[in-house]
Amino acid sequence: SAFATCTATVDVFGNTRYNCGGTSGTLSRDVLGNVRDSRTGTTYRTDVLGTTRGSDGFSARTDVLGNTRYNDGTSSSVDVFGNTRFSDGTVCSTNVLGTMTCR
């Protein structure tokens, strides 16, 4: 998964700062609600149907049960403990300090 060995925290401005295998970046939301990745330059927009699309071709859609399906054929869901489990075996959890870790 693209999220393997990643950590992320939200700063006081609401930006998400992440580090994945030594590569860092920031996800920032603009006034229109679009999210931009400082490292890749990718911009993500969510349409009226709830599908998130990236300027790099990425897309994801979450159904009413909370399952998210990605355009690469993978999926994820949140378990009863609040962990996000991906179909490739990656599990992301958030600690009490708000730091998300994926393994």
mmCIF file of N, CA, C and O in Angstrom:
data_model
loop_
_atom_site.group_PDB
_atom_site.id
_atom_site.type_symbol
_atom_site.label_atom_id
_atom_site.label_comp_id
_atom_site.label_asym_id
_atom_site.label_seq_id
_atom_site.Cartn_x
_atom_site.Cartn_y
_atom_site.Cartn_z
ATOM 1 N N SER A 1 0.835 -1.190 0.000
ATOM 2 C CA SER A 1 0.000 0.000 0.000
ATOM 3 C C SER A 1 0.873 1.245 0.000
ATOM 4 O O SER A 1 1.981 1.263 0.526
ATOM 5 N N ALA A 2 0.334 2.295 -0.567
ATOM 6 C CA ALA A 2 1.038 3.575 -0.586
ATOM 7 C C ALA A 2 1.176 4.140 0.815
ATOM 8 O O ALA A 2 1.976 5.023 1.052
ATOM 9 N N PHE A 3 0.395 3.631 1.774
ATOM 10 C CA PHE A 3 0.406 4.158 3.130
ATOM 11 C C PHE A 3 1.332 3.396 4.062
ATOM 12 O O PHE A 3 1.471 3.747 5.215
ATOM 13 N N ALA A 4 1.967 2.323 3.570
ATOM 14 C CA ALA A 4 2.821 1.508 4.436
ATOM 15 C C ALA A 4 3.973 2.337 4.994
ATOM 16 O O ALA A 4 4.531 3.178 4.307
ATOM 17 N N THR A 5 4.303 2.098 6.259
ATOM 18 C CA THR A 5 5.369 2.786 6.995
ATOM 19 C C THR A 5 5.251 4.310 6.940
ATOM 20 O O THR A 5 6.216 5.009 6.722
ATOM 21 N N CYS A 6 4.066 4.812 7.124
ATOM 22 C CA CYS A 6 3.824 6.261 7.127
ATOM 23 C C CYS A 6 3.368 6.727 8.500
ATOM 24 O O CYS A 6 2.735 5.986 9.233
ATOM 25 N N THR A 7 3.686 7.993 8.801
ATOM 26 C CA THR A 7 3.119 8.660 9.964
ATOM 27 C C THR A 7 2.572 10.000 9.490
ATOM 28 O O THR A 7 3.074 10.576 8.523
ATOM 29 N N ALA A 8 1.538 10.469 10.169
ATOM 30 C CA ALA A 8 0.937 11.757 9.814
ATOM 31 C C ALA A 8 0.395 12.427 11.062
ATOM 32 O O ALA A 8 -0.116 11.765 11.964
ATOM 33 N N THR A 9 0.525 13.754 11.111
ATOM 34 C CA THR A 9 -0.035 14.548 12.196
ATOM 35 C C THR A 9 -0.692 15.789 11.602
ATOM 36 O O THR A 9 -0.298 16.261 10.542
ATOM 37 N N VAL A 10 -1.694 16.290 12.306
ATOM 38 C CA VAL A 10 -2.380 17.514 11.888
ATOM 39 C C VAL A 10 -1.810 18.657 12.721
ATOM 40 O O VAL A 10 -1.779 18.576 13.955
ATOM 41 N N ASP A 11 -1.349 19.720 12.044
ATOM 42 C CA ASP A 11 -0.771 20.854 12.768
ATOM 43 C C ASP A 11 -1.861 21.827 13.209
ATOM 44 O O ASP A 11 -3.045 21.623 12.949
ATOM 45 N N VAL A 12 -1.468 22.913 13.886
ATOM 46 C CA VAL A 12 -2.429 23.881 14.426
ATOM 47 C C VAL A 12 -3.209 24.617 13.343
ATOM 48 O O VAL A 12 -4.253 25.193 13.615
ATOM 49 N N PHE A 13 -2.730 24.585 12.094
ATOM 50 C CA PHE A 13 -3.422 25.240 10.986
ATOM 51 C C PHE A 13 -4.375 24.296 10.259
ATOM 52 O O PHE A 13 -5.019 24.683 9.291
ATOM 53 N N GLY A 14 -4.439 23.023 10.699
ATOM 54 C CA GLY A 14 -5.309 22.046 10.062
ATOM 55 C C GLY A 14 -4.657 21.335 8.887
ATOM 56 O O GLY A 14 -5.304 20.566 8.181
ATOM 57 N N ASN A 15 -3.362 21.571 8.666
ATOM 58 C CA ASN A 15 -2.644 20.891 7.591
ATOM 59 C C ASN A 15 -2.149 19.539 8.094
ATOM 60 O O ASN A 15 -1.765 19.410 9.256
ATOM 61 N N THR A 16 -2.150 18.548 7.226
ATOM 62 C CA THR A 16 -1.643 17.230 7.585
ATOM 63 C C THR A 16 -0.203 17.108 7.109
ATOM 64 O O THR A 16 0.069 17.226 5.918
ATOM 65 N N ARG A 17 0.691 16.895 8.055
ATOM 66 C CA ARG A 17 2.107 16.711 7.735
ATOM 67 C C ARG A 17 2.392 15.216 7.803
ATOM 68 O O ARG A 17 2.080 14.588 8.804
ATOM 69 N N TYR A 18 2.973 14.672 6.731
ATOM 70 C CA TYR A 18 3.204 13.234 6.677
ATOM 71 C C TYR A 18 4.658 12.912 6.358
ATOM 72 O O TYR A 18 5.395 13.722 5.817
ATOM 73 N N ASN A 19 5.037 11.692 6.722
ATOM 74 C CA ASN A 19 6.352 11.160 6.396
ATOM 75 C C ASN A 19 6.154 9.695 6.046
ATOM 76 O O ASN A 19 5.650 8.923 6.861
ATOM 77 N N CYS A 20 6.528 9.330 4.845
ATOM 78 C CA CYS A 20 6.406 7.956 4.373
ATOM 79 C C CYS A 20 7.777 7.473 3.928
ATOM 80 O O CYS A 20 8.298 7.936 2.905
ATOM 81 N N GLY A 21 8.370 6.611 4.725
ATOM 82 C CA GLY A 21 9.674 6.070 4.376
ATOM 83 C C GLY A 21 10.736 7.125 4.177
ATOM 84 O O GLY A 21 11.582 7.001 3.302
ATOM 85 N N GLY A 22 10.704 8.203 4.967
ATOM 86 C CA GLY A 22 11.696 9.261 4.859
ATOM 87 C C GLY A 22 11.322 10.387 3.906
ATOM 88 O O GLY A 22 12.015 11.379 3.805
ATOM 89 N N THR A 23 10.216 10.242 3.188
ATOM 90 C CA THR A 23 9.752 11.289 2.273
ATOM 91 C C THR A 23 8.626 12.057 2.954
ATOM 92 O O THR A 23 7.627 11.472 3.351
ATOM 93 N N SER A 24 8.797 13.373 3.086
ATOM 94 C CA SER A 24 7.832 14.201 3.806
ATOM 95 C C SER A 24 7.050 15.115 2.879
ATOM 96 O O SER A 24 7.528 15.468 1.799
ATOM 97 N N GLY A 25 5.872 15.507 3.343
ATOM 98 C CA GLY A 25 5.055 16.459 2.608
ATOM 99 C C GLY A 25 3.949 16.983 3.497
ATOM 100 O O GLY A 25 3.787 16.561 4.638
ATOM 101 N N THR A 26 3.180 17.909 2.968
ATOM 102 C CA THR A 26 2.065 18.508 3.693
ATOM 103 C C THR A 26 0.835 18.526 2.796
ATOM 104 O O THR A 26 0.919 18.873 1.620
ATOM 105 N N LEU A 27 -0.310 18.157 3.365
ATOM 106 C CA LEU A 27 -1.584 18.263 2.677
ATOM 107 C C LEU A 27 -2.305 19.481 3.232
ATOM 108 O O LEU A 27 -2.573 19.550 4.435
ATOM 109 N N SER A 28 -2.580 20.459 2.362
ATOM 110 C CA SER A 28 -3.218 21.712 2.782
ATOM 111 C C SER A 28 -4.523 21.902 2.033
ATOM 112 O O SER A 28 -4.599 21.638 0.831
ATOM 113 N N ARG A 29 -5.552 22.402 2.727
ATOM 114 C CA ARG A 29 -6.862 22.649 2.123
ATOM 115 C C ARG A 29 -6.988 24.136 1.797
ATOM 116 O O ARG A 29 -6.696 24.983 2.626
ATOM 117 N N ASP A 30 -7.454 24.449 0.570
ATOM 118 C CA ASP A 30 -7.647 25.847 0.191
ATOM 119 C C ASP A 30 -9.079 26.289 0.491
ATOM 120 O O ASP A 30 -9.889 25.504 0.988
ATOM 121 N N VAL A 31 -9.409 27.533 0.200
ATOM 122 C CA VAL A 31 -10.735 28.081 0.516
ATOM 123 C C VAL A 31 -11.860 27.402 -0.265
ATOM 124 O O VAL A 31 -13.014 27.471 0.132
ATOM 125 N N LEU A 32 -11.534 26.743 -1.374
ATOM 126 C CA LEU A 32 -12.543 26.036 -2.162
ATOM 127 C C LEU A 32 -12.736 24.595 -1.707
ATOM 128 O O LEU A 32 -13.567 23.872 -2.240
ATOM 129 N N GLY A 33 -11.946 24.172 -0.709
ATOM 130 C CA GLY A 33 -12.052 22.813 -0.201
ATOM 131 C C GLY A 33 -11.155 21.815 -0.911
ATOM 132 O O GLY A 33 -11.190 20.625 -0.608
ATOM 133 N N ASN A 34 -10.358 22.273 -1.860
ATOM 134 C CA ASN A 34 -9.426 21.383 -2.550
ATOM 135 C C ASN A 34 -8.213 21.146 -1.656
ATOM 136 O O ASN A 34 -7.803 22.013 -0.897
ATOM 137 N N VAL A 35 -7.632 19.962 -1.762
ATOM 138 C CA VAL A 35 -6.463 19.613 -0.972
ATOM 139 C C VAL A 35 -5.275 19.490 -1.908
ATOM 140 O O VAL A 35 -5.355 18.850 -2.953
ATOM 141 N N ARG A 36 -4.143 20.112 -1.517
ATOM 142 C CA ARG A 36 -2.935 20.069 -2.346
ATOM 143 C C ARG A 36 -1.811 19.417 -1.564
ATOM 144 O O ARG A 36 -1.600 19.725 -0.391
ATOM 145 N N ASP A 37 -1.110 18.507 -2.232
ATOM 146 C CA ASP A 37 0.046 17.821 -1.657
ATOM 147 C C ASP A 37 1.300 18.608 -2.020
ATOM 148 O O ASP A 37 1.629 18.754 -3.202
ATOM 149 N N SER A 38 2.011 19.131 -1.023
ATOM 150 C CA SER A 38 3.187 19.977 -1.271
ATOM 151 C C SER A 38 4.329 19.206 -1.929
ATOM 152 O O SER A 38 5.135 19.782 -2.646
ATOM 153 N N ARG A 39 4.415 17.923 -1.676
ATOM 154 C CA ARG A 39 5.524 17.136 -2.213
ATOM 155 C C ARG A 39 5.321 16.805 -3.682
ATOM 156 O O ARG A 39 6.219 16.958 -4.494
ATOM 157 N N THR A 40 4.113 16.372 -4.042
ATOM 158 C CA THR A 40 3.866 15.927 -5.417
ATOM 159 C C THR A 40 3.228 16.992 -6.290
ATOM 160 O O THR A 40 3.254 16.879 -7.514
ATOM 161 N N GLY A 41 2.592 18.001 -5.669
ATOM 162 C CA GLY A 41 1.873 19.010 -6.432
ATOM 163 C C GLY A 41 0.483 18.556 -6.842
ATOM 164 O O GLY A 41 -0.244 19.292 -7.507
ATOM 165 N N THR A 42 0.087 17.359 -6.436
ATOM 166 C CA THR A 42 -1.234 16.828 -6.776
ATOM 167 C C THR A 42 -2.325 17.589 -6.029
ATOM 168 O O THR A 42 -2.185 17.878 -4.847
ATOM 169 N N THR A 43 -3.410 17.908 -6.731
ATOM 170 C CA THR A 43 -4.569 18.546 -6.124
ATOM 171 C C THR A 43 -5.721 17.555 -6.116
ATOM 172 O O THR A 43 -5.967 16.863 -7.107
ATOM 173 N N TYR A 44 -6.417 17.462 -4.979
ATOM 174 C CA TYR A 44 -7.547 16.543 -4.824
ATOM 175 C C TYR A 44 -8.827 17.355 -4.661
ATOM 176 O O TYR A 44 -8.870 18.303 -3.885
ATOM 177 N N ARG A 45 -9.861 16.950 -5.408
ATOM 178 C CA ARG A 45 -11.170 17.601 -5.324
ATOM 179 C C ARG A 45 -12.233 16.537 -5.083
ATOM 180 O O ARG A 45 -12.150 15.454 -5.656
ATOM 181 N N THR A 46 -13.233 16.871 -4.279
ATOM 182 C CA THR A 46 -14.341 15.951 -4.037
ATOM 183 C C THR A 46 -15.570 16.512 -4.729
ATOM 184 O O THR A 46 -15.949 17.665 -4.514
ATOM 185 N N ASP A 47 -16.197 15.671 -5.575
ATOM 186 C CA ASP A 47 -17.374 16.128 -6.324
ATOM 187 C C ASP A 47 -18.649 15.975 -5.505
ATOM 188 O O ASP A 47 -18.617 15.495 -4.370
ATOM 189 N N VAL A 48 -19.776 16.383 -6.070
ATOM 190 C CA VAL A 48 -21.048 16.369 -5.351
ATOM 191 C C VAL A 48 -21.519 14.958 -5.015
ATOM 192 O O VAL A 48 -22.344 14.773 -4.124
ATOM 193 N N LEU A 49 -20.999 13.944 -5.698
ATOM 194 C CA LEU A 49 -21.364 12.560 -5.414
ATOM 195 C C LEU A 49 -20.457 11.928 -4.366
ATOM 196 O O LEU A 49 -20.634 10.778 -3.989
ATOM 197 N N GLY A 50 -19.456 12.686 -3.892
ATOM 198 C CA GLY A 50 -18.562 12.198 -2.861
ATOM 199 C C GLY A 50 -17.331 11.473 -3.368
ATOM 200 O O GLY A 50 -16.584 10.903 -2.588
ATOM 201 N N THR A 51 -17.107 11.495 -4.665
ATOM 202 C CA THR A 51 -15.906 10.875 -5.220
ATOM 203 C C THR A 51 -14.764 11.874 -5.164
ATOM 204 O O THR A 51 -14.896 13.007 -5.604
ATOM 205 N N THR A 52 -13.637 11.445 -4.597
ATOM 206 C CA THR A 52 -12.446 12.283 -4.549
ATOM 207 C C THR A 52 -11.569 11.919 -5.735
ATOM 208 O O THR A 52 -11.279 10.751 -5.962
ATOM 209 N N ARG A 53 -11.164 12.935 -6.491
ATOM 210 C CA ARG A 53 -10.328 12.730 -7.668
ATOM 211 C C ARG A 53 -9.073 13.581 -7.548
ATOM 212 O O ARG A 53 -9.133 14.736 -7.163
ATOM 213 N N GLY A 54 -7.946 12.966 -7.893
ATOM 214 C CA GLY A 54 -6.678 13.661 -7.866
ATOM 215 C C GLY A 54 -6.272 14.088 -9.258
ATOM 216 O O GLY A 54 -6.644 13.449 -10.253
ATOM 217 N N SER A 55 -5.495 15.154 -9.350
ATOM 218 C CA SER A 55 -5.018 15.628 -10.645
ATOM 219 C C SER A 55 -4.061 14.627 -11.287
ATOM 220 O O SER A 55 -3.748 14.728 -12.468
ATOM 221 N N ASP A 56 -3.632 13.619 -10.527
ATOM 222 C CA ASP A 56 -2.742 12.575 -11.032
ATOM 223 C C ASP A 56 -3.495 11.328 -11.501
ATOM 224 O O ASP A 56 -2.893 10.322 -11.854
ATOM 225 N N GLY A 57 -4.847 11.359 -11.491
ATOM 226 C CA GLY A 57 -5.644 10.217 -11.927
ATOM 227 C C GLY A 57 -6.221 9.383 -10.797
ATOM 228 O O GLY A 57 -7.046 8.500 -11.023
ATOM 229 N N PHE A 58 -5.830 9.643 -9.570
ATOM 230 C CA PHE A 58 -6.354 8.931 -8.400
ATOM 231 C C PHE A 58 -7.844 9.192 -8.245
ATOM 232 O O PHE A 58 -8.319 10.302 -8.494
ATOM 233 N N SER A 59 -8.603 8.177 -7.808
ATOM 234 C CA SER A 59 -9.984 8.414 -7.412
ATOM 235 C C SER A 59 -10.366 7.438 -6.300
ATOM 236 O O SER A 59 -9.834 6.328 -6.213
ATOM 237 N N ALA A 60 -11.268 7.871 -5.426
ATOM 238 C CA ALA A 60 -11.739 7.054 -4.318
ATOM 239 C C ALA A 60 -13.184 7.434 -4.012
ATOM 240 O O ALA A 60 -13.560 8.601 -4.105
ATOM 241 N N ARG A 61 -13.975 6.430 -3.653
ATOM 242 C CA ARG A 61 -15.389 6.660 -3.331
ATOM 243 C C ARG A 61 -15.733 5.851 -2.099
ATOM 244 O O ARG A 61 -15.448 4.662 -2.020
ATOM 245 N N THR A 62 -16.335 6.505 -1.092
ATOM 246 C CA THR A 62 -16.754 5.833 0.133
ATOM 247 C C THR A 62 -18.255 5.593 0.089
ATOM 248 O O THR A 62 -19.034 6.506 -0.183
ATOM 249 N N ASP A 63 -18.677 4.329 0.359
ATOM 250 C CA ASP A 63 -20.100 4.001 0.328
ATOM 251 C C ASP A 63 -20.752 4.278 1.681
ATOM 252 O O ASP A 63 -20.094 4.698 2.625
ATOM 253 N N VAL A 64 -22.043 4.027 1.781
ATOM 254 C CA VAL A 64 -22.794 4.334 2.997
ATOM 255 C C VAL A 64 -22.373 3.473 4.186
ATOM 256 O O VAL A 64 -22.638 3.822 5.324
ATOM 257 N N LEU A 65 -21.703 2.356 3.933
ATOM 258 C CA LEU A 65 -21.231 1.490 5.012
ATOM 259 C C LEU A 65 -19.836 1.872 5.498
ATOM 260 O O LEU A 65 -19.301 1.275 6.416
ATOM 261 N N GLY A 66 -19.237 2.893 4.862
ATOM 262 C CA GLY A 66 -17.918 3.353 5.254
ATOM 263 C C GLY A 66 -16.767 2.653 4.559
ATOM 264 O O GLY A 66 -15.615 2.858 4.908
ATOM 265 N N ASN A 67 -17.070 1.809 3.577
ATOM 266 C CA ASN A 67 -16.014 1.151 2.802
ATOM 267 C C ASN A 67 -15.578 2.083 1.687
ATOM 268 O O ASN A 67 -16.410 2.678 1.011
ATOM 269 N N THR A 68 -14.268 2.210 1.506
ATOM 270 C CA THR A 68 -13.738 3.074 0.456
ATOM 271 C C THR A 68 -13.127 2.201 -0.624
ATOM 272 O O THR A 68 -12.359 1.291 -0.340
ATOM 273 N N ARG A 69 -13.489 2.481 -1.873
ATOM 274 C CA ARG A 69 -12.946 1.751 -3.017
ATOM 275 C C ARG A 69 -12.110 2.716 -3.837
ATOM 276 O O ARG A 69 -12.525 3.838 -4.111
ATOM 277 N N TYR A 70 -10.912 2.253 -4.216
ATOM 278 C CA TYR A 70 -9.961 3.062 -4.958
ATOM 279 C C TYR A 70 -9.892 2.597 -6.408
ATOM 280 O O TYR A 70 -10.205 1.445 -6.715
ATOM 281 N N ASN A 71 -9.494 3.492 -7.292
ATOM 282 C CA ASN A 71 -9.459 3.166 -8.717
ATOM 283 C C ASN A 71 -8.416 2.114 -9.082
ATOM 284 O O ASN A 71 -8.445 1.571 -10.171
ATOM 285 N N ASP A 72 -7.513 1.770 -8.158
ATOM 286 C CA ASP A 72 -6.527 0.722 -8.443
ATOM 287 C C ASP A 72 -7.039 -0.672 -8.062
ATOM 288 O O ASP A 72 -6.313 -1.655 -8.140
ATOM 289 N N GLY A 73 -8.307 -0.746 -7.618
ATOM 290 C CA GLY A 73 -8.912 -2.030 -7.274
ATOM 291 C C GLY A 73 -8.833 -2.387 -5.808
ATOM 292 O O GLY A 73 -9.410 -3.380 -5.379
ATOM 293 N N THR A 74 -8.126 -1.591 -5.001
ATOM 294 C CA THR A 74 -8.042 -1.866 -3.573
ATOM 295 C C THR A 74 -9.204 -1.197 -2.845
ATOM 296 O O THR A 74 -9.933 -0.382 -3.414
ATOM 297 N N SER A 75 -9.351 -1.558 -1.574
ATOM 298 C CA SER A 75 -10.426 -0.974 -0.764
ATOM 299 C C SER A 75 -9.939 -0.849 0.674
ATOM 300 O O SER A 75 -8.904 -1.413 1.051
ATOM 301 N N SER A 76 -10.683 -0.113 1.470
ATOM 302 C CA SER A 76 -10.366 0.018 2.891
ATOM 303 C C SER A 76 -11.661 0.177 3.667
ATOM 304 O O SER A 76 -12.700 0.555 3.116
ATOM 305 N N SER A 77 -11.588 -0.142 4.954
ATOM 306 C CA SER A 77 -12.725 0.043 5.852
ATOM 307 C C SER A 77 -12.184 0.297 7.251
ATOM 308 O O SER A 77 -11.022 0.002 7.546
ATOM 309 N N VAL A 78 -13.020 0.851 8.111
ATOM 310 C CA VAL A 78 -12.630 1.146 9.487
ATOM 311 C C VAL A 78 -13.201 0.053 10.378
ATOM 312 O O VAL A 78 -14.398 -0.257 10.313
ATOM 313 N N ASP A 79 -12.341 -0.567 11.214
ATOM 314 C CA ASP A 79 -12.803 -1.634 12.098
ATOM 315 C C ASP A 79 -13.402 -1.056 13.385
ATOM 316 O O ASP A 79 -13.425 0.163 13.578
ATOM 317 N N VAL A 80 -13.851 -1.934 14.276
ATOM 318 C CA VAL A 80 -14.511 -1.500 15.512
ATOM 319 C C VAL A 80 -13.580 -0.753 16.457
ATOM 320 O O VAL A 80 -14.041 -0.067 17.369
ATOM 321 N N PHE A 81 -12.260 -0.879 16.260
ATOM 322 C CA PHE A 81 -11.291 -0.183 17.102
ATOM 323 C C PHE A 81 -10.872 1.160 16.516
ATOM 324 O O PHE A 81 -10.041 1.862 17.078
ATOM 325 N N GLY A 82 -11.426 1.529 15.356
ATOM 326 C CA GLY A 82 -11.096 2.792 14.715
ATOM 327 C C GLY A 82 -9.891 2.721 13.801
ATOM 328 O O GLY A 82 -9.440 3.743 13.285
ATOM 329 N N ASN A 83 -9.353 1.527 13.577
ATOM 330 C CA ASN A 83 -8.226 1.345 12.665
ATOM 331 C C ASN A 83 -8.739 1.248 11.231
ATOM 332 O O ASN A 83 -9.787 0.654 10.993
ATOM 333 N N THR A 84 -7.999 1.821 10.294
ATOM 334 C CA THR A 84 -8.346 1.677 8.888
ATOM 335 C C THR A 84 -7.579 0.490 8.338
ATOM 336 O O THR A 84 -6.351 0.450 8.405
ATOM 337 N N ARG A 85 -8.310 -0.484 7.796
ATOM 338 C CA ARG A 85 -7.708 -1.709 7.257
ATOM 339 C C ARG A 85 -7.855 -1.706 5.742
ATOM 340 O O ARG A 85 -8.968 -1.567 5.227
ATOM 341 N N PHE A 86 -6.728 -1.852 5.049
ATOM 342 C CA PHE A 86 -6.711 -1.879 3.587
ATOM 343 C C PHE A 86 -6.700 -3.322 3.097
ATOM 344 O O PHE A 86 -6.224 -4.221 3.793
ATOM 345 N N SER A 87 -7.220 -3.534 1.912
ATOM 346 C CA SER A 87 -7.321 -4.881 1.347
ATOM 347 C C SER A 87 -5.956 -5.520 1.106
ATOM 348 O O SER A 87 -5.867 -6.735 0.961
ATOM 349 N N ASP A 88 -4.880 -4.733 1.098
ATOM 350 C CA ASP A 88 -3.541 -5.300 0.910
ATOM 351 C C ASP A 88 -2.870 -5.675 2.227
ATOM 352 O O ASP A 88 -1.712 -6.078 2.254
ATOM 353 N N GLY A 89 -3.590 -5.528 3.352
ATOM 354 C CA GLY A 89 -3.061 -5.896 4.657
ATOM 355 C C GLY A 89 -2.539 -4.742 5.481
ATOM 356 O O GLY A 89 -2.234 -4.914 6.667
ATOM 357 N N THR A 90 -2.402 -3.556 4.920
ATOM 358 C CA THR A 90 -1.930 -2.387 5.659
ATOM 359 C C THR A 90 -2.993 -1.972 6.679
ATOM 360 O O THR A 90 -4.188 -1.973 6.374
ATOM 361 N N VAL A 91 -2.545 -1.613 7.880
ATOM 362 C CA VAL A 91 -3.446 -1.144 8.934
ATOM 363 C C VAL A 91 -2.942 0.209 9.418
ATOM 364 O O VAL A 91 -1.765 0.366 9.739
ATOM 365 N N CYS A 92 -3.826 1.198 9.473
ATOM 366 C CA CYS A 92 -3.487 2.541 9.964
ATOM 367 C C CYS A 92 -4.255 2.795 11.252
ATOM 368 O O CYS A 92 -5.459 2.550 11.321
ATOM 369 N N SER A 93 -3.533 3.291 12.268
ATOM 370 C CA SER A 93 -4.172 3.603 13.543
ATOM 371 C C SER A 93 -3.695 4.975 14.015
ATOM 372 O O SER A 93 -2.635 5.446 13.617
ATOM 373 N N THR A 94 -4.503 5.607 14.860
ATOM 374 C CA THR A 94 -4.182 6.919 15.406
ATOM 375 C C THR A 94 -4.034 6.794 16.915
ATOM 376 O O THR A 94 -4.908 6.246 17.582
ATOM 377 N N ASN A 95 -2.919 7.320 17.447
ATOM 378 C CA ASN A 95 -2.693 7.240 18.897
ATOM 379 C C ASN A 95 -3.377 8.406 19.610
ATOM 380 O O ASN A 95 -3.985 9.266 18.969
ATOM 381 N N VAL A 96 -3.264 8.449 20.934
ATOM 382 C CA VAL A 96 -3.941 9.478 21.725
ATOM 383 C C VAL A 96 -3.413 10.884 21.459
ATOM 384 O O VAL A 96 -4.088 11.872 21.751
ATOM 385 N N LEU A 97 -2.223 11.001 20.877
ATOM 386 C CA LEU A 97 -1.663 12.309 20.538
ATOM 387 C C LEU A 97 -2.091 12.783 19.145
ATOM 388 O O LEU A 97 -1.750 13.873 18.727
ATOM 389 N N GLY A 98 -2.849 11.935 18.444
ATOM 390 C CA GLY A 98 -3.334 12.305 17.117
ATOM 391 C C GLY A 98 -2.409 11.935 15.989
ATOM 392 O O GLY A 98 -2.644 12.330 14.846
ATOM 393 N N THR A 99 -1.353 11.182 16.260
ATOM 394 C CA THR A 99 -0.437 10.764 15.218
ATOM 395 C C THR A 99 -0.932 9.460 14.590
ATOM 396 O O THR A 99 -1.145 8.480 15.292
ATOM 397 N N MET A 100 -1.118 9.475 13.274
ATOM 398 C CA MET A 100 -1.536 8.280 12.550
ATOM 399 C C MET A 100 -0.305 7.525 12.091
ATOM 400 O O MET A 100 0.626 8.119 11.575
ATOM 401 N N THR A 101 -0.303 6.213 12.301
ATOM 402 C CA THR A 101 0.798 5.349 11.843
ATOM 403 C C THR A 101 0.215 4.214 11.037
ATOM 404 O O THR A 101 -0.781 3.613 11.427
ATOM 405 N N CYS A 102 0.834 3.939 9.896
ATOM 406 C CA CYS A 102 0.397 2.840 9.033
ATOM 407 C C CYS A 102 1.524 1.816 8.920
ATOM 408 O O CYS A 102 2.674 2.181 8.758
ATOM 409 N N ARG A 103 1.159 0.554 8.980
ATOM 410 C CA ARG A 103 2.130 -0.547 8.847
ATOM 411 C C ARG A 103 1.515 -1.673 8.076
ATOM 412 O O ARG A 103 0.391 -1.924 8.090
#
